[in-house]
Amino acid sequence: MTSCWKRVDDRLIRRGILILDLKFVRSYADELRDMNDGRRGRPYRITNSFIIFLAVFRYVFSVRFRQLEGFTIALRKMFPILPSIDYSWIRGRIMRLGIDLSPLGSNGVWRACSRSPGLYWC
C-alpha cells in the first residue's frame, strides 16, 4: 500500500516542478562573443537569449521589472557568467528586441519570438 502512495506523491511532486530552460547559460560566452564581433563602440554585456528568457519568465509568472532585477541577481549567484541587470535596462532591451509573447493555440503552448537582426527564436 505504501508503494502506491509513493507513486502518487512522486507524480504530484513532478507536477509541481518548475522547469526553466537554462541552455542559454552554456552558450552565453559564445553568443556574447558573436554579438560583439565587429561591433564598434561599447560591447554588449547581455545576450539576446538571456533577455528573451527574462521576457518569457516575466510574462508567464507576471513578474514586475524590479522583481526581474532581483531574479538576475539570484541567477548571478548561481551562474557567475550572467550579469545582474538593472530593471530599466531589462525593459529597454525587451522593447528593442520586439519580443512577441502570444499563444500558439488552444493547447496552452506559448512561444517567444524576437525580430532582432540575426535572431529569430521561437
PDB file of N, CA and C in Angstrom, residues 14-122:
ATOM      1  N   ARG A  14       6.333  15.833  -9.237  1.00  0.00           N
ATOM      2  CA  ARG A  14       6.772  16.137 -10.605  1.00  0.00           C
ATOM      3  C   ARG A  14       5.905  17.215 -11.233  1.00  0.00           C
ATOM      4  N   ARG A  15       4.611  17.203 -10.930  1.00  0.00           N
ATOM      5  CA  ARG A  15       3.724  18.242 -11.463  1.00  0.00           C
ATOM      6  C   ARG A  15       4.102  19.620 -10.956  1.00  0.00           C
ATOM      7  N   GLY A  16       4.608  19.666  -9.735  1.00  0.00           N
ATOM      8  CA  GLY A  16       4.955  20.944  -9.129  1.00  0.00           C
ATOM      9  C   GLY A  16       6.325  21.462  -9.491  1.00  0.00           C
ATOM     10  N   ILE A  17       7.111  20.656 -10.192  1.00  0.00           N
ATOM     11  CA  ILE A  17       8.461  21.084 -10.552  1.00  0.00           C
ATOM     12  C   ILE A  17       8.381  22.123 -11.664  1.00  0.00           C
ATOM     13  N   LEU A  18       9.044  23.206 -11.453  1.00  0.00           N
ATOM     14  CA  LEU A  18       9.123  24.258 -12.452  1.00  0.00           C
ATOM     15  C   LEU A  18      10.352  24.000 -13.305  1.00  0.00           C
ATOM     16  N   ILE A  19      10.153  23.878 -14.577  1.00  0.00           N
ATOM     17  CA  ILE A  19      11.272  23.609 -15.472  1.00  0.00           C
ATOM     18  C   ILE A  19      11.635  24.903 -16.186  1.00  0.00           C
ATOM     19  N   LEU A  20      12.837  25.375 -15.925  1.00  0.00           N
ATOM     20  CA  LEU A  20      13.353  26.555 -16.606  1.00  0.00           C
ATOM     21  C   LEU A  20      14.434  26.094 -17.568  1.00  0.00           C
ATOM     22  N   ASP A  21      14.319  26.501 -18.798  1.00  0.00           N
ATOM     23  CA  ASP A  21      15.305  26.129 -19.800  1.00  0.00           C
ATOM     24  C   ASP A  21      16.486  27.085 -19.696  1.00  0.00           C
ATOM     25  N   LEU A  22      17.569  26.601 -19.135  1.00  0.00           N
ATOM     26  CA  LEU A  22      18.757  27.433 -18.926  1.00  0.00           C
ATOM     27  C   LEU A  22      19.878  27.078 -19.896  1.00  0.00           C
ATOM     28  N   LYS A  23      19.516  26.566 -21.084  1.00  0.00           N
ATOM     29  CA  LYS A  23      20.528  26.201 -22.075  1.00  0.00           C
ATOM     30  C   LYS A  23      21.363  27.406 -22.500  1.00  0.00           C
ATOM     31  N   PHE A  24      20.765  28.573 -22.464  1.00  0.00           N
ATOM     32  CA  PHE A  24      21.481  29.770 -22.906  1.00  0.00           C
ATOM     33  C   PHE A  24      22.709  30.048 -22.041  1.00  0.00           C
ATOM     34  N   VAL A  25      22.725  29.542 -20.809  1.00  0.00           N
ATOM     35  CA  VAL A  25      23.868  29.785 -19.921  1.00  0.00           C
ATOM     36  C   VAL A  25      25.118  29.104 -20.474  1.00  0.00           C
ATOM     37  N   ARG A  26      24.941  27.874 -21.012  1.00  0.00           N
ATOM     38  CA  ARG A  26      26.085  27.133 -21.557  1.00  0.00           C
ATOM     39  C   ARG A  26      26.743  27.861 -22.720  1.00  0.00           C
ATOM     40  N   SER A  27      25.941  28.516 -23.539  1.00  0.00           N
ATOM     41  CA  SER A  27      26.489  29.171 -24.731  1.00  0.00           C
ATOM     42  C   SER A  27      26.583  30.687 -24.567  1.00  0.00           C
ATOM     43  N   TYR A  28      26.499  31.176 -23.326  1.00  0.00           N
ATOM     44  CA  TYR A  28      26.465  32.616 -23.079  1.00  0.00           C
ATOM     45  C   TYR A  28      27.714  33.314 -23.619  1.00  0.00           C
ATOM     46  N   ALA A  29      28.892  32.786 -23.295  1.00  0.00           N
ATOM     47  CA  ALA A  29      30.141  33.424 -23.727  1.00  0.00           C
ATOM     48  C   ALA A  29      30.261  33.424 -25.247  1.00  0.00           C
ATOM     49  N   ASP A  30      29.864  32.324 -25.887  1.00  0.00           N
ATOM     50  CA  ASP A  30      29.936  32.250 -27.350  1.00  0.00           C
ATOM     51  C   ASP A  30      28.979  33.239 -28.005  1.00  0.00           C
ATOM     52  N   GLU A  31      27.752  33.307 -27.497  1.00  0.00           N
ATOM     53  CA  GLU A  31      26.781  34.240 -28.065  1.00  0.00           C
ATOM     54  C   GLU A  31      27.230  35.681 -27.869  1.00  0.00           C
ATOM     55  N   LEU A  32      27.774  35.974 -26.709  1.00  0.00           N
ATOM     56  CA  LEU A  32      28.250  37.329 -26.432  1.00  0.00           C
ATOM     57  C   LEU A  32      29.404  37.698 -27.364  1.00  0.00           C
ATOM     58  N   ARG A  33      30.304  36.756 -27.582  1.00  0.00           N
ATOM     59  CA  ARG A  33      31.423  36.999 -28.495  1.00  0.00           C
ATOM     60  C   ARG A  33      30.906  37.247 -29.916  1.00  0.00           C
ATOM     61  N   ASP A  34      29.926  36.447 -30.360  1.00  0.00           N
ATOM     62  CA  ASP A  34      29.352  36.636 -31.698  1.00  0.00           C
ATOM     63  C   ASP A  34      28.644  37.982 -31.823  1.00  0.00           C
ATOM     64  N   MET A  35      27.931  38.387 -30.778  1.00  0.00           N
ATOM     65  CA  MET A  35      27.228  39.672 -30.820  1.00  0.00           C
ATOM     66  C   MET A  35      28.205  40.841 -30.897  1.00  0.00           C
ATOM     67  N   ASN A  36      29.364  40.705 -30.261  1.00  0.00           N
ATOM     68  CA  ASN A  36      30.339  41.797 -30.219  1.00  0.00           C
ATOM     69  C   ASN A  36      31.355  41.742 -31.348  1.00  0.00           C
ATOM     70  N   ASP A  37      31.341  40.663 -32.122  1.00  0.00           N
ATOM     71  CA  ASP A  37      32.292  40.517 -33.221  1.00  0.00           C
ATOM     72  C   ASP A  37      32.055  41.608 -34.268  1.00  0.00           C
ATOM     73  N   GLY A  38      33.037  42.441 -34.477  1.00  0.00           N
ATOM     74  CA  GLY A  38      32.935  43.518 -35.454  1.00  0.00           C
ATOM     75  C   GLY A  38      32.139  44.721 -34.976  1.00  0.00           C
ATOM     76  N   ARG A  39      31.683  44.695 -33.761  1.00  0.00           N
ATOM     77  CA  ARG A  39      30.893  45.814 -33.227  1.00  0.00           C
ATOM     78  C   ARG A  39      31.822  46.958 -32.847  1.00  0.00           C
ATOM     79  N   ARG A  40      31.416  48.161 -33.184  1.00  0.00           N
ATOM     80  CA  ARG A  40      32.158  49.352 -32.782  1.00  0.00           C
ATOM     81  C   ARG A  40      31.428  49.982 -31.615  1.00  0.00           C
ATOM     82  N   GLY A  41      32.174  50.577 -30.734  1.00  0.00           N
ATOM     83  CA  GLY A  41      31.554  51.198 -29.568  1.00  0.00           C
ATOM     84  C   GLY A  41      31.517  50.247 -28.390  1.00  0.00           C
ATOM     85  N   ARG A  42      30.689  50.586 -27.449  1.00  0.00           N
ATOM     86  CA  ARG A  42      30.611  49.805 -26.225  1.00  0.00           C
ATOM     87  C   ARG A  42      30.102  48.384 -26.512  1.00  0.00           C
ATOM     88  N   PRO A  43      30.796  47.370 -26.022  1.00  0.00           N
ATOM     89  CA  PRO A  43      30.369  45.987 -26.300  1.00  0.00           C
ATOM     90  C   PRO A  43      29.128  45.602 -25.494  1.00  0.00           C
ATOM     91  N   TYR A  44      28.389  44.664 -26.054  1.00  0.00           N
ATOM     92  CA  TYR A  44      27.252  44.111 -25.324  1.00  0.00           C
ATOM     93  C   TYR A  44      27.750  43.338 -24.116  1.00  0.00           C
ATOM     94  N   ARG A  45      26.995  43.371 -23.026  1.00  0.00           N
ATOM     95  CA  ARG A  45      27.275  42.544 -21.847  1.00  0.00           C
ATOM     96  C   ARG A  45      26.173  41.510 -21.644  1.00  0.00           C
ATOM     97  N   ILE A  46      25.047  41.729 -22.302  1.00  0.00           N
ATOM     98  CA  ILE A  46      23.867  40.898 -22.101  1.00  0.00           C
ATOM     99  C   ILE A  46      23.434  40.322 -23.445  1.00  0.00           C
ATOM    100  N   THR A  47      23.283  39.004 -23.499  1.00  0.00           N
ATOM    101  CA  THR A  47      22.910  38.361 -24.759  1.00  0.00           C
ATOM    102  C   THR A  47      21.408  38.471 -25.003  1.00  0.00           C
ATOM    103  N   ASN A  48      21.047  38.359 -26.274  1.00  0.00           N
ATOM    104  CA  ASN A  48      19.634  38.388 -26.637  1.00  0.00           C
ATOM    105  C   ASN A  48      18.879  37.205 -26.035  1.00  0.00           C
ATOM    106  N   SER A  49      19.516  36.031 -25.989  1.00  0.00           N
ATOM    107  CA  SER A  49      18.818  34.863 -25.446  1.00  0.00           C
ATOM    108  C   SER A  49      18.517  35.039 -23.959  1.00  0.00           C
ATOM    109  N   PHE A  50      19.384  35.729 -23.218  1.00  0.00           N
ATOM    110  CA  PHE A  50      19.123  35.999 -21.801  1.00  0.00           C
ATOM    111  C   PHE A  50      17.928  36.940 -21.663  1.00  0.00           C
ATOM    112  N   ILE A  51      17.867  37.955 -22.508  1.00  0.00           N
ATOM    113  CA  ILE A  51      16.744  38.898 -22.476  1.00  0.00           C
ATOM    114  C   ILE A  51      15.442  38.183 -22.838  1.00  0.00           C
ATOM    115  N   ILE A  52      15.487  37.307 -23.829  1.00  0.00           N
ATOM    116  CA  ILE A  52      14.293  36.551 -24.213  1.00  0.00           C
ATOM    117  C   ILE A  52      13.846  35.660 -23.060  1.00  0.00           C
ATOM    118  N   PHE A  53      14.801  35.011 -22.409  1.00  0.00           N
ATOM    119  CA  PHE A  53      14.488  34.183 -21.242  1.00  0.00           C
ATOM    120  C   PHE A  53      13.779  35.016 -20.171  1.00  0.00           C
ATOM    121  N   LEU A  54      14.309  36.206 -19.890  1.00  0.00           N
ATOM    122  CA  LEU A  54      13.710  37.073 -18.875  1.00  0.00           C
ATOM    123  C   LEU A  54      12.315  37.542 -19.290  1.00  0.00           C
ATOM    124  N   ALA A  55      12.137  37.828 -20.583  1.00  0.00           N
ATOM    125  CA  ALA A  55      10.825  38.267 -21.072  1.00  0.00           C
ATOM    126  C   ALA A  55       9.790  37.158 -20.911  1.00  0.00           C
ATOM    127  N   VAL A  56      10.171  35.940 -21.251  1.00  0.00           N
ATOM    128  CA  VAL A  56       9.252  34.807 -21.108  1.00  0.00           C
ATOM    129  C   VAL A  56       8.935  34.580 -19.633  1.00  0.00           C
ATOM    130  N   PHE A  57       9.959  34.618 -18.792  1.00  0.00           N
ATOM    131  CA  PHE A  57       9.769  34.439 -17.351  1.00  0.00           C
ATOM    132  C   PHE A  57       8.820  35.508 -16.811  1.00  0.00           C
ATOM    133  N   ARG A  58       9.024  36.746 -17.231  1.00  0.00           N
ATOM    134  CA  ARG A  58       8.178  37.856 -16.773  1.00  0.00           C
ATOM    135  C   ARG A  58       6.732  37.650 -17.194  1.00  0.00           C
ATOM    136  N   TYR A  59       6.545  37.235 -18.437  1.00  0.00           N
ATOM    137  CA  TYR A  59       5.198  37.069 -18.968  1.00  0.00           C
ATOM    138  C   TYR A  59       4.470  35.898 -18.304  1.00  0.00           C
ATOM    139  N   VAL A  60       5.139  34.761 -18.213  1.00  0.00           N
ATOM    140  CA  VAL A  60       4.499  33.557 -17.678  1.00  0.00           C
ATOM    141  C   VAL A  60       4.133  33.720 -16.207  1.00  0.00           C
ATOM    142  N   PHE A  61       5.013  34.357 -15.428  1.00  0.00           N
ATOM    143  CA  PHE A  61       4.800  34.456 -13.991  1.00  0.00           C
ATOM    144  C   PHE A  61       4.335  35.837 -13.531  1.00  0.00           C
ATOM    145  N   SER A  62       3.997  36.715 -14.468  1.00  0.00           N
ATOM    146  CA  SER A  62       3.513  38.069 -14.149  1.00  0.00           C
ATOM    147  C   SER A  62       4.448  38.783 -13.180  1.00  0.00           C
ATOM    148  N   VAL A  63       5.718  38.769 -13.503  1.00  0.00           N
ATOM    149  CA  VAL A  63       6.749  39.371 -12.655  1.00  0.00           C
ATOM    150  C   VAL A  63       6.975  40.807 -13.109  1.00  0.00           C
ATOM    151  N   ARG A  64       7.117  41.708 -12.167  1.00  0.00           N
ATOM    152  CA  ARG A  64       7.408  43.105 -12.497  1.00  0.00           C
ATOM    153  C   ARG A  64       8.891  43.251 -12.822  1.00  0.00           C
ATOM    154  N   PHE A  65       9.234  44.348 -13.488  1.00  0.00           N
ATOM    155  CA  PHE A  65      10.622  44.553 -13.912  1.00  0.00           C
ATOM    156  C   PHE A  65      11.582  44.643 -12.728  1.00  0.00           C
ATOM    157  N   ARG A  66      11.171  45.278 -11.652  1.00  0.00           N
ATOM    158  CA  ARG A  66      12.049  45.358 -10.475  1.00  0.00           C
ATOM    159  C   ARG A  66      12.279  43.976  -9.872  1.00  0.00           C
ATOM    160  N   GLN A  67      11.266  43.128  -9.923  1.00  0.00           N
ATOM    161  CA  GLN A  67      11.440  41.755  -9.454  1.00  0.00           C
ATOM    162  C   GLN A  67      12.386  40.993 -10.378  1.00  0.00           C
ATOM    163  N   LEU A  68      12.315  41.292 -11.669  1.00  0.00           N
ATOM    164  CA  LEU A  68      13.244  40.659 -12.615  1.00  0.00           C
ATOM    165  C   LEU A  68      14.683  41.035 -12.296  1.00  0.00           C
ATOM    166  N   GLU A  69      14.900  42.268 -11.887  1.00  0.00           N
ATOM    167  CA  GLU A  69      16.247  42.675 -11.493  1.00  0.00           C
ATOM    168  C   GLU A  69      16.735  41.804 -10.332  1.00  0.00           C
ATOM    169  N   GLY A  70      15.888  41.584  -9.352  1.00  0.00           N
ATOM    170  CA  GLY A  70      16.245  40.705  -8.240  1.00  0.00           C
ATOM    171  C   GLY A  70      16.491  39.279  -8.702  1.00  0.00           C
ATOM    172  N   PHE A  71      15.712  38.830  -9.678  1.00  0.00           N
ATOM    173  CA  PHE A  71      15.891  37.489 -10.239  1.00  0.00           C
ATOM    174  C   PHE A  71      17.257  37.364 -10.910  1.00  0.00           C
ATOM    175  N   THR A  72      17.686  38.416 -11.626  1.00  0.00           N
ATOM    176  CA  THR A  72      19.005  38.351 -12.272  1.00  0.00           C
ATOM    177  C   THR A  72      20.124  38.327 -11.235  1.00  0.00           C
ATOM    178  N   ILE A  73      19.915  38.989 -10.107  1.00  0.00           N
ATOM    179  CA  ILE A  73      20.912  38.949  -9.026  1.00  0.00           C
ATOM    180  C   ILE A  73      21.024  37.521  -8.481  1.00  0.00           C
ATOM    181  N   ALA A  74      19.877  36.864  -8.294  1.00  0.00           N
ATOM    182  CA  ALA A  74      19.881  35.476  -7.812  1.00  0.00           C
ATOM    183  C   ALA A  74      20.516  34.543  -8.838  1.00  0.00           C
ATOM    184  N   LEU A  75      20.213  34.758 -10.127  1.00  0.00           N
ATOM    185  CA  LEU A  75      20.820  33.921 -11.170  1.00  0.00           C
ATOM    186  C   LEU A  75      22.336  34.097 -11.205  1.00  0.00           C
ATOM    187  N   ARG A  76      22.787  35.324 -10.980  1.00  0.00           N
ATOM    188  CA  ARG A  76      24.232  35.585 -10.991  1.00  0.00           C
ATOM    189  C   ARG A  76      24.935  34.822  -9.872  1.00  0.00           C
ATOM    190  N   LYS A  77      24.268  34.651  -8.743  1.00  0.00           N
ATOM    191  CA  LYS A  77      24.862  33.883  -7.643  1.00  0.00           C
ATOM    192  C   LYS A  77      25.037  32.419  -8.033  1.00  0.00           C
ATOM    193  N   MET A  78      24.099  31.903  -8.827  1.00  0.00           N
ATOM    194  CA  MET A  78      24.192  30.511  -9.274  1.00  0.00           C
ATOM    195  C   MET A  78      25.108  30.358 -10.477  1.00  0.00           C
ATOM    196  N   PHE A  79      25.067  31.335 -11.387  1.00  0.00           N
ATOM    197  CA  PHE A  79      25.845  31.298 -12.628  1.00  0.00           C
ATOM    198  C   PHE A  79      26.627  32.606 -12.744  1.00  0.00           C
ATOM    199  N   PRO A  80      27.856  32.646 -12.239  1.00  0.00           N
ATOM    200  CA  PRO A  80      28.631  33.899 -12.224  1.00  0.00           C
ATOM    201  C   PRO A  80      28.865  34.525 -13.601  1.00  0.00           C
ATOM    202  N   ILE A  81      28.718  33.759 -14.674  1.00  0.00           N
ATOM    203  CA  ILE A  81      28.917  34.322 -16.016  1.00  0.00           C
ATOM    204  C   ILE A  81      27.795  35.304 -16.372  1.00  0.00           C
ATOM    205  N   LEU A  82      26.614  35.141 -15.762  1.00  0.00           N
ATOM    206  CA  LEU A  82      25.479  36.010 -16.070  1.00  0.00           C
ATOM    207  C   LEU A  82      25.589  37.319 -15.303  1.00  0.00           C
ATOM    208  N   PRO A  83      25.329  38.432 -15.973  1.00  0.00           N
ATOM    209  CA  PRO A  83      25.358  39.714 -15.264  1.00  0.00           C
ATOM    210  C   PRO A  83      24.038  39.964 -14.537  1.00  0.00           C
ATOM    211  N   SER A  84      24.098  40.726 -13.460  1.00  0.00           N
ATOM    212  CA  SER A  84      22.853  41.231 -12.880  1.00  0.00           C
ATOM    213  C   SER A  84      22.502  42.478 -13.687  1.00  0.00           C
ATOM    214  N   ILE A  85      21.216  42.686 -13.908  1.00  0.00           N
ATOM    215  CA  ILE A  85      20.788  43.734 -14.839  1.00  0.00           C
ATOM    216  C   ILE A  85      19.791  44.657 -14.155  1.00  0.00           C
ATOM    217  N   ASP A  86      19.966  45.951 -14.337  1.00  0.00           N
ATOM    218  CA  ASP A  86      19.045  46.959 -13.832  1.00  0.00           C
ATOM    219  C   ASP A  86      17.687  46.796 -14.525  1.00  0.00           C
ATOM    220  N   TYR A  87      16.601  47.008 -13.767  1.00  0.00           N
ATOM    221  CA  TYR A  87      15.259  46.778 -14.307  1.00  0.00           C
ATOM    222  C   TYR A  87      14.951  47.649 -15.523  1.00  0.00           C
ATOM    223  N   SER A  88      15.438  48.873 -15.544  1.00  0.00           N
ATOM    224  CA  SER A  88      15.147  49.743 -16.689  1.00  0.00           C
ATOM    225  C   SER A  88      15.889  49.264 -17.938  1.00  0.00           C
ATOM    226  N   TRP A  89      17.062  48.690 -17.741  1.00  0.00           N
ATOM    227  CA  TRP A  89      17.836  48.152 -18.859  1.00  0.00           C
ATOM    228  C   TRP A  89      17.128  46.921 -19.431  1.00  0.00           C
ATOM    229  N   ILE A  90      16.591  46.074 -18.541  1.00  0.00           N
ATOM    230  CA  ILE A  90      15.851  44.886 -18.991  1.00  0.00           C
ATOM    231  C   ILE A  90      14.663  45.316 -19.843  1.00  0.00           C
ATOM    232  N   ARG A  91      13.904  46.289 -19.355  1.00  0.00           N
ATOM    233  CA  ARG A  91      12.726  46.755 -20.083  1.00  0.00           C
ATOM    234  C   ARG A  91      13.108  47.304 -21.451  1.00  0.00           C
ATOM    235  N   GLY A  92      14.161  48.117 -21.481  1.00  0.00           N
ATOM    236  CA  GLY A  92      14.597  48.696 -22.749  1.00  0.00           C
ATOM    237  C   GLY A  92      15.002  47.645 -23.768  1.00  0.00           C
ATOM    238  N   ARG A  93      15.748  46.646 -23.330  1.00  0.00           N
ATOM    239  CA  ARG A  93      16.182  45.591 -24.252  1.00  0.00           C
ATOM    240  C   ARG A  93      15.004  44.747 -24.732  1.00  0.00           C
ATOM    241  N   ILE A  94      14.055  44.461 -23.843  1.00  0.00           N
ATOM    242  CA  ILE A  94      12.872  43.700 -24.262  1.00  0.00           C
ATOM    243  C   ILE A  94      12.109  44.485 -25.323  1.00  0.00           C
ATOM    244  N   MET A  95      11.952  45.789 -25.115  1.00  0.00           N
ATOM    245  CA  MET A  95      11.234  46.620 -26.080  1.00  0.00           C
ATOM    246  C   MET A  95      11.982  46.693 -27.414  1.00  0.00           C
ATOM    247  N   ARG A  96      13.308  46.849 -27.365  1.00  0.00           N
ATOM    248  CA  ARG A  96      14.088  46.942 -28.603  1.00  0.00           C
ATOM    249  C   ARG A  96      14.098  45.641 -29.388  1.00  0.00           C
ATOM    250  N   LEU A  97      14.079  44.505 -28.693  1.00  0.00           N
ATOM    251  CA  LEU A  97      14.068  43.223 -29.392  1.00  0.00           C
ATOM    252  C   LEU A  97      12.718  42.945 -30.043  1.00  0.00           C
ATOM    253  N   GLY A  98      11.680  43.627 -29.599  1.00  0.00           N
ATOM    254  CA  GLY A  98      10.349  43.414 -30.181  1.00  0.00           C
ATOM    255  C   GLY A  98       9.835  42.010 -29.919  1.00  0.00           C
ATOM    256  N   ILE A  99       9.996  41.539 -28.699  1.00  0.00           N
ATOM    257  CA  ILE A  99       9.609  40.171 -28.359  1.00  0.00           C
ATOM    258  C   ILE A  99       8.093  40.059 -28.340  1.00  0.00           C
ATOM    259  N   ASP A 100       7.585  39.067 -29.066  1.00  0.00           N
ATOM    260  CA  ASP A 100       6.150  38.824 -29.165  1.00  0.00           C
ATOM    261  C   ASP A 100       5.821  37.571 -28.361  1.00  0.00           C
ATOM    262  N   LEU A 101       5.068  37.723 -27.297  1.00  0.00           N
ATOM    263  CA  LEU A 101       4.646  36.581 -26.490  1.00  0.00           C
ATOM    264  C   LEU A 101       3.161  36.376 -26.713  1.00  0.00           C
ATOM    265  N   SER A 102       2.834  35.422 -27.542  1.00  0.00           N
ATOM    266  CA  SER A 102       1.429  35.160 -27.819  1.00  0.00           C
ATOM    267  C   SER A 102       1.210  33.654 -27.887  1.00  0.00           C
ATOM    268  N   PRO A 103      -0.003  33.206 -27.560  1.00  0.00           N
ATOM    269  CA  PRO A 103      -0.252  31.767 -27.563  1.00  0.00           C
ATOM    270  C   PRO A 103      -0.221  31.192 -28.971  1.00  0.00           C
ATOM    271  N   LEU A 104       0.281  29.980 -29.087  1.00  0.00           N
ATOM    272  CA  LEU A 104       0.284  29.289 -30.374  1.00  0.00           C
ATOM    273  C   LEU A 104      -1.114  28.802 -30.722  1.00  0.00           C
ATOM    274  N   GLY A 105      -1.859  28.439 -29.730  1.00  0.00           N
ATOM    275  CA  GLY A 105      -3.193  27.908 -29.973  1.00  0.00           C
ATOM    276  C   GLY A 105      -3.873  27.579 -28.665  1.00  0.00           C
ATOM    277  N   SER A 106      -4.921  26.814 -28.759  1.00  0.00           N
ATOM    278  CA  SER A 106      -5.696  26.488 -27.566  1.00  0.00           C
ATOM    279  C   SER A 106      -5.026  25.434 -26.691  1.00  0.00           C
ATOM    280  N   ASN A 107      -3.895  24.876 -27.144  1.00  0.00           N
ATOM    281  CA  ASN A 107      -3.224  23.841 -26.357  1.00  0.00           C
ATOM    282  C   ASN A 107      -2.422  24.416 -25.197  1.00  0.00           C
ATOM    283  N   GLY A 108      -2.377  25.724 -25.058  1.00  0.00           N
ATOM    284  CA  GLY A 108      -1.697  26.341 -23.925  1.00  0.00           C
ATOM    285  C   GLY A 108      -0.198  26.463 -24.089  1.00  0.00           C
ATOM    286  N   VAL A 109       0.321  26.192 -25.272  1.00  0.00           N
ATOM    287  CA  VAL A 109       1.759  26.319 -25.512  1.00  0.00           C
ATOM    288  C   VAL A 109       2.053  27.761 -25.885  1.00  0.00           C
ATOM    289  N   TRP A 110       3.132  28.304 -25.325  1.00  0.00           N
ATOM    290  CA  TRP A 110       3.500  29.692 -25.578  1.00  0.00           C
ATOM    291  C   TRP A 110       4.757  29.737 -26.407  1.00  0.00           C
ATOM    292  N   ARG A 111       4.905  30.819 -27.128  1.00  0.00           N
ATOM    293  CA  ARG A 111       6.113  30.993 -27.922  1.00  0.00           C
ATOM    294  C   ARG A 111       6.706  32.356 -27.614  1.00  0.00           C
ATOM    295  N   ALA A 112       7.995  32.461 -27.824  1.00  0.00           N
ATOM    296  CA  ALA A 112       8.672  33.750 -27.691  1.00  0.00           C
ATOM    297  C   ALA A 112       9.405  33.987 -28.991  1.00  0.00           C
ATOM    298  N   CYS A 113       9.097  35.070 -29.653  1.00  0.00           N
ATOM    299  CA  CYS A 113       9.741  35.370 -30.926  1.00  0.00           C
ATOM    300  C   CYS A 113      10.385  36.743 -30.840  1.00  0.00           C
ATOM    301  N   SER A 114      11.542  36.850 -31.428  1.00  0.00           N
ATOM    302  CA  SER A 114      12.238  38.123 -31.462  1.00  0.00           C
ATOM    303  C   SER A 114      12.505  38.487 -32.908  1.00  0.00           C
ATOM    304  N   ARG A 115      12.259  39.729 -33.254  1.00  0.00           N
ATOM    305  CA  ARG A 115      12.528  40.196 -34.604  1.00  0.00           C
ATOM    306  C   ARG A 115      13.847  40.956 -34.657  1.00  0.00           C
ATOM    307  N   SER A 116      14.742  40.601 -33.769  1.00  0.00           N
ATOM    308  CA  SER A 116      16.045  41.247 -33.726  1.00  0.00           C
ATOM    309  C   SER A 116      16.871  40.811 -34.933  1.00  0.00           C
ATOM    310  N   PRO A 117      17.707  41.694 -35.486  1.00  0.00           N
ATOM    311  CA  PRO A 117      18.547  41.295 -36.617  1.00  0.00           C
ATOM    312  C   PRO A 117      19.432  40.109 -36.250  1.00  0.00           C
ATOM    313  N   GLY A 118      19.412  39.099 -37.098  1.00  0.00           N
ATOM    314  CA  GLY A 118      20.260  37.938 -36.886  1.00  0.00           C
ATOM    315  C   GLY A 118      19.714  36.948 -35.878  1.00  0.00           C
ATOM    316  N   LEU A 119      18.535  37.179 -35.358  1.00  0.00           N
ATOM    317  CA  LEU A 119      17.989  36.269 -34.353  1.00  0.00           C
ATOM    318  C   LEU A 119      16.495  36.125 -34.564  1.00  0.00           C
ATOM    319  N   TYR A 120      16.054  34.935 -34.757  1.00  0.00           N
ATOM    320  CA  TYR A 120      14.623  34.654 -34.764  1.00  0.00           C
ATOM    321  C   TYR A 120      14.447  33.351 -34.021  1.00  0.00           C
ATOM    322  N   TRP A 121      13.943  33.446 -32.829  1.00  0.00           N
ATOM    323  CA  TRP A 121      13.843  32.284 -31.942  1.00  0.00           C
ATOM    324  C   TRP A 121      12.404  32.084 -31.541  1.00  0.00           C
ATOM    325  N   CYS A 122      11.883  30.916 -31.783  1.00  0.00           N
ATOM    326  CA  CYS A 122      10.505  30.596 -31.368  1.00  0.00           C
ATOM    327  C   CYS A 122      10.482  29.261 -30.681  1.00  0.00           C
TER     328      CYS A 122
END
